Coordinates of C-alpha atoms in Angstrom, one line a residue:
M1 CA 8.4 5.8 -30.2
P2 CA 10.2 7.8 -32.9
E3 CA 11.1 10.8 -30.7
T4 CA 13.7 10.5 -28.0
S5 CA 13.6 13.9 -26.3
Y6 CA 10.7 15.0 -24.1
D7 CA 9.7 17.5 -21.5
I8 CA 8.3 14.7 -19.2
I9 CA 8.6 10.9 -19.2
I10 CA 6.1 9.1 -17.1
I11 CA 6.9 5.5 -16.0
G12 CA 3.8 3.5 -15.3
G13 CA 0.4 3.3 -17.1
G14 CA -2.0 2.9 -14.2
P15 CA -4.4 5.6 -12.9
A16 CA -1.6 7.8 -11.5
G17 CA 0.5 7.7 -14.6
M18 CA -2.4 8.3 -17.0
T19 CA -3.7 11.2 -15.0
A20 CA -0.2 12.7 -14.9
G21 CA -0.1 12.2 -18.7
L22 CA -3.5 14.0 -19.1
Y23 CA -2.5 17.0 -17.1
A24 CA 1.0 17.3 -18.6
S25 CA -0.4 17.0 -22.2
R26 CA -3.1 19.6 -21.5
A27 CA -0.3 21.9 -20.3
A28 CA 1.3 21.5 -23.8
L29 CA 4.3 19.6 -22.4
K30 CA 5.8 17.0 -24.7
T31 CA 5.1 13.9 -22.7
L32 CA 5.8 10.2 -23.1
L33 CA 4.2 7.5 -20.9
I34 CA 5.9 4.2 -20.7
E35 CA 4.2 1.0 -19.4
K36 CA 6.1 -2.2 -18.9
M37 CA 3.2 -4.5 -19.1
L38 CA -0.5 -3.8 -20.0
M39 CA -1.7 -0.2 -20.2
G40 CA -4.0 0.4 -17.3
G41 CA -2.0 -1.4 -14.7
Q42 CA -3.7 -3.6 -12.0
M43 CA -7.1 -2.0 -12.9
M44 CA -7.1 -4.2 -16.0
T45 CA -7.7 -7.2 -13.7
T46 CA -10.4 -5.6 -11.6
T47 CA -13.8 -6.9 -12.5
K48 CA -15.8 -3.9 -11.2
V49 CA -15.0 -0.6 -9.6
E50 CA -17.8 0.7 -7.4
N51 CA -16.1 3.6 -5.6
W52 CA -15.2 5.7 -8.6
P53 CA -17.4 8.8 -8.5
G54 CA -19.9 9.3 -11.4
Y55 CA -20.6 5.6 -12.1
P56 CA -23.6 4.4 -10.1
G57 CA -23.6 0.6 -10.2
G58 CA -19.9 0.5 -10.9
I59 CA -17.8 0.2 -14.0
E60 CA -15.5 -2.6 -15.2
G61 CA -11.8 -1.9 -14.5
P62 CA -10.7 -2.4 -18.2
E63 CA -13.5 -0.1 -19.4
L64 CA -12.5 2.6 -17.0
M65 CA -8.8 2.4 -18.0
G66 CA -9.8 2.4 -21.6
R67 CA -11.6 5.7 -21.1
F68 CA -8.6 7.1 -19.2
Q69 CA -6.3 6.3 -22.1
E70 CA -8.7 7.7 -24.7
H71 CA -8.9 10.9 -22.8
C72 CA -5.1 11.2 -22.5
V73 CA -4.4 10.5 -26.1
E74 CA -7.0 13.2 -27.0
F75 CA -4.6 15.8 -25.7
G76 CA -1.6 14.4 -27.4
L77 CA 0.0 12.1 -24.9
E78 CA 2.4 9.6 -26.5
T79 CA 2.3 6.1 -25.0
G80 CA 4.5 3.1 -25.5
T81 CA 5.5 -0.2 -23.9
G82 CA 8.9 -1.0 -22.6
E83 CA 11.1 -1.6 -19.6
V84 CA 13.1 1.2 -18.0
E85 CA 16.6 -0.3 -17.6
K86 CA 18.5 2.7 -16.3
I87 CA 17.9 6.3 -15.1
E88 CA 20.7 8.9 -15.1
D89 CA 20.3 12.3 -13.3
L90 CA 22.3 14.8 -15.3
G91 CA 20.8 17.8 -13.5
A92 CA 18.6 19.8 -15.9
E93 CA 18.5 16.7 -18.1
K94 CA 17.4 13.2 -17.2
R95 CA 18.5 10.2 -19.3
L96 CA 16.6 7.0 -19.5
T97 CA 17.5 3.7 -21.2
I98 CA 14.3 2.0 -22.3
D99 CA 14.7 -1.4 -24.0
G100 CA 18.2 -0.5 -25.0
K101 CA 17.2 2.9 -26.5
I102 CA 18.2 6.3 -25.0
F103 CA 15.6 8.9 -24.1
T104 CA 16.1 12.3 -22.5
C105 CA 13.7 14.6 -20.6
K106 CA 13.6 17.4 -18.2
A107 CA 11.4 15.7 -15.6
I108 CA 10.4 12.1 -14.7
I109 CA 7.2 11.0 -13.0
I110 CA 7.4 7.5 -11.3
A111 CA 4.0 5.9 -11.2
T112 CA 4.9 2.2 -11.2
G113 CA 2.5 1.2 -8.4
A114 CA 2.8 -1.8 -6.0
N115 CA 1.9 -5.4 -6.4
P116 CA 0.0 -7.3 -3.7
R117 CA 1.9 -10.3 -2.4
K118 CA 0.3 -13.6 -3.4
L119 CA 0.0 -16.8 -1.4
G120 CA 1.3 -18.7 -4.4
I121 CA -1.1 -21.6 -4.2
D122 CA -2.8 -23.4 -7.1
G123 CA -5.9 -21.7 -8.5
E124 CA -5.2 -18.4 -6.8
A125 CA -4.6 -16.4 -10.0
A126 CA -7.6 -17.9 -11.8
L127 CA -9.9 -16.9 -9.0
V128 CA -8.9 -13.3 -8.8
G129 CA -12.2 -11.4 -9.2
R130 CA -14.1 -14.6 -8.6
G131 CA -13.7 -14.8 -4.8
V132 CA -10.0 -14.0 -4.4
S133 CA -9.2 -10.3 -3.7
Y134 CA -6.3 -8.3 -2.4
C135 CA -8.3 -5.2 -1.4
A136 CA -11.2 -5.1 1.1
T137 CA -12.0 -1.5 0.4
C138 CA -12.4 -2.3 -3.3
D139 CA -14.3 -5.5 -3.2
G140 CA -15.9 -5.9 0.3
A141 CA -19.3 -4.7 -0.8
F142 CA -19.6 -7.7 -3.2
F143 CA -19.7 -10.1 -0.2
R144 CA -22.8 -9.2 1.7
N145 CA -24.2 -11.8 4.1
V146 CA -21.8 -14.5 3.1
P147 CA -18.8 -16.1 4.9
I148 CA -15.3 -15.0 3.9
A149 CA -11.7 -15.4 5.0
V150 CA -8.9 -12.9 5.5
I151 CA -5.3 -14.1 5.4
G152 CA -2.7 -12.3 7.4
G153 CA -1.8 -11.1 10.9
G154 CA -0.6 -7.5 10.6
D155 CA -2.4 -4.1 10.8
T156 CA -3.7 -4.4 7.2
A157 CA -5.2 -7.8 7.8
A158 CA -6.8 -6.7 11.1
E159 CA -8.2 -3.5 9.5
E160 CA -9.6 -5.4 6.5
A161 CA -11.2 -8.1 8.7
L162 CA -12.9 -5.4 10.8
F163 CA -14.0 -3.5 7.7
L164 CA -15.4 -6.7 6.1
T165 CA -17.7 -7.4 9.1
R166 CA -19.8 -4.6 7.7
F167 CA -20.8 -6.9 4.9
A168 CA -20.0 -10.5 5.5
S169 CA -22.0 -12.9 7.7
K170 CA -18.8 -14.3 9.2
V171 CA -15.1 -13.5 8.8
Y172 CA -12.3 -16.1 9.4
L173 CA -9.0 -14.4 10.2
I174 CA -6.3 -16.9 9.3
H175 CA -2.8 -16.4 10.7
R176 CA 0.2 -18.6 10.7
R177 CA 1.1 -17.7 14.3
H178 CA -0.8 -17.8 17.6
E179 CA -0.5 -14.0 18.1
L180 CA -1.4 -11.2 15.7
R181 CA 1.3 -8.7 14.7
A182 CA -1.3 -5.9 14.5
T183 CA -1.3 -3.1 17.1
K184 CA -2.9 -3.9 20.4
I185 CA -6.0 -1.7 19.9
L186 CA -6.7 -3.6 16.6
Q187 CA -6.1 -6.9 18.3
Q188 CA -8.6 -6.0 21.0
R189 CA -11.2 -5.0 18.4
I190 CA -10.7 -8.3 16.5
L191 CA -11.1 -10.5 19.6
A192 CA -14.2 -8.5 20.8
N193 CA -16.0 -8.8 17.4
D194 CA -18.5 -11.7 17.4
K195 CA -18.4 -11.9 13.6
I196 CA -14.7 -12.7 13.5
E197 CA -13.3 -16.2 14.2
M198 CA -9.6 -16.6 14.6
V199 CA -7.9 -19.5 12.9
W200 CA -4.5 -19.6 14.6
D201 CA -1.3 -21.3 13.5
S202 CA -2.7 -22.1 10.1
V203 CA -2.0 -21.6 6.4
V204 CA -4.1 -22.0 3.3
E205 CA -3.3 -25.2 1.6
G206 CA -5.9 -25.3 -1.2
L207 CA -8.8 -23.5 -2.9
H208 CA -12.2 -25.0 -3.9
S209 CA -14.3 -23.6 -6.7
D210 CA -17.0 -24.2 -9.2
N211 CA -18.2 -22.2 -12.2
S212 CA -19.5 -19.4 -10.0
G213 CA -16.1 -18.9 -8.3
L214 CA -14.6 -19.7 -4.9
T215 CA -16.6 -22.1 -2.7
G216 CA -14.2 -22.9 0.1
I217 CA -10.6 -23.1 1.3
T218 CA -8.6 -25.8 3.0
V219 CA -6.4 -24.7 5.9
R220 CA -3.7 -26.7 7.6
N221 CA -2.7 -26.2 11.3
L222 CA 1.1 -25.9 11.4
K223 CA 1.3 -27.4 14.9
T224 CA -1.0 -30.4 14.5
T225 CA -0.9 -30.7 10.7
I226 CA -4.7 -31.3 10.8
E227 CA -6.5 -29.9 7.7
K228 CA -10.0 -28.6 7.6
K229 CA -12.2 -27.0 5.0
L230 CA -13.8 -23.6 5.6
E231 CA -17.0 -22.9 3.6
V232 CA -16.3 -19.4 2.3
V233 CA -17.0 -17.6 -0.9
G234 CA -14.5 -14.9 -0.5
M235 CA -10.8 -14.8 0.4
F236 CA -9.0 -11.5 1.1
V237 CA -5.2 -11.9 1.0
A238 CA -3.5 -9.2 3.2
V239 CA 0.1 -10.4 3.5
G240 CA 1.7 -7.2 2.3
V241 CA 2.4 -5.4 -1.0
T242 CA 5.7 -4.9 -2.9
P243 CA 6.2 -1.5 -4.5
V244 CA 7.6 -1.7 -8.1
T245 CA 10.7 0.4 -7.4
A246 CA 13.7 -2.0 -7.5
F247 CA 15.0 -0.3 -10.6
L248 CA 15.2 3.0 -8.7
K249 CA 17.9 1.7 -6.3
G250 CA 20.6 4.4 -6.0
I251 CA 18.5 6.9 -7.9
V252 CA 16.0 8.3 -5.3
K253 CA 15.6 7.6 -1.6
R254 CA 13.2 4.8 -0.6
D255 CA 12.0 3.6 2.8
K256 CA 12.9 0.1 4.2
S257 CA 9.9 -1.4 2.4
G258 CA 11.0 0.0 -1.0
Y259 CA 8.4 2.8 -1.2
V260 CA 9.7 6.0 -2.8
R261 CA 10.1 8.7 -0.1
A262 CA 7.8 11.5 -1.4
G263 CA 5.3 13.6 0.4
E264 CA 1.9 15.0 -0.7
N265 CA 3.7 17.3 -3.2
T266 CA 5.2 14.1 -4.9
H267 CA 8.7 15.5 -4.7
T268 CA 11.4 12.8 -4.3
S269 CA 15.0 13.3 -3.1
V270 CA 16.1 14.2 -6.6
P271 CA 14.9 17.5 -8.1
G272 CA 13.0 16.9 -11.3
I273 CA 11.9 13.3 -10.3
F274 CA 8.4 12.9 -8.9
A275 CA 6.5 9.9 -7.5
A276 CA 2.8 9.3 -7.7
G277 CA 0.4 6.6 -6.7
D278 CA 1.0 3.4 -4.8
C279 CA 4.8 3.4 -5.3
R280 CA 5.2 6.3 -3.0
T281 CA 4.8 6.5 0.8
N282 CA 1.1 7.2 1.4
V283 CA -1.8 6.0 3.7
L284 CA -4.3 4.8 1.1
K285 CA -4.0 2.9 -2.1
Q286 CA -7.1 3.6 -4.3
V287 CA -7.8 4.8 -7.8
S288 CA -9.0 8.1 -6.4
T289 CA -5.8 8.8 -4.5
A290 CA -3.6 7.7 -7.4
V291 CA -5.5 10.1 -9.7
G292 CA -4.9 12.9 -7.2
D293 CA -1.2 12.1 -7.0
G294 CA -1.0 12.0 -10.8
A295 CA -2.5 15.5 -11.1
V296 CA -0.2 16.9 -8.4
A297 CA 2.9 15.3 -9.9
A298 CA 2.2 16.7 -13.4
T299 CA 1.6 20.2 -12.1
Q300 CA 4.7 20.0 -9.9
A301 CA 6.7 18.8 -12.9
E302 CA 5.3 21.7 -15.0
K303 CA 6.4 24.1 -12.3
Y304 CA 9.9 22.6 -12.1
I305 CA 10.3 22.8 -15.9
D306 CA 9.1 26.4 -15.9
E307 CA 11.7 27.3 -13.3
L308 CA 14.4 25.6 -15.3
G309 CA 13.6 27.9 -18.2
H310 CA 14.1 30.9 -16.0
K311 CA 17.5 29.9 -14.6

């Protein structure tokens, strides 16, 4: 990263960040995209994406993100890896410290995403994409006519359990309490659905697998301490997500869960700073919505920079 001054600096290299980079670069704005980890974000661990338009039969996550990056670079987007340690709002100029080096720009696009909370049990990470999932909308169709489990008790868990009954032969909804936290209407739908079996007061203790992937889970009742094995080939974890926004504390307004407060126009509480994708307050976390956000953020940043030049 030889240059230190840009029109736009994008933080985050997932679908939202890359799309923002594509739009900004096509607009002839000098743009740098910084990714802390692996370019492509969580999509790099997604085995197959079946709901991205134009790819009947699906496309592997890493392949799709590789195409994204190739397309961005074609229009001159600069990319690099590093961790943003500090952001300073100096009005018309923003100053970022990235791995100890100072960079300046006129506008910032935050596209750092959100990480699903894990159960933290042995074998969980190794089985992601082989039976363990954190997104029913993404992966539900892979589990047709087989038994699966959903972990959680809130609205997301209830909604995912109901959604998964479209595909699975049976859905175990496992919750550590004896009452769901989901809204009453969702609770009623859960209890009225013959495909869903509640497993109350229980937590997942262990995972079973073979070369093909997940073959079952062991659950423990917190009241009786009795353990039992459930023969499932899919486990959907819905115990919440954590937005990657801790580094923004004191910079832009966030909600109580840590999501950046930004509407459909992607504007944050600070002029010249925009938020796109899963890190902002929104109702759906998908590749398609992240891409839409990235396009909006880039065009809004372009408009902001243009207005700066006329002041």
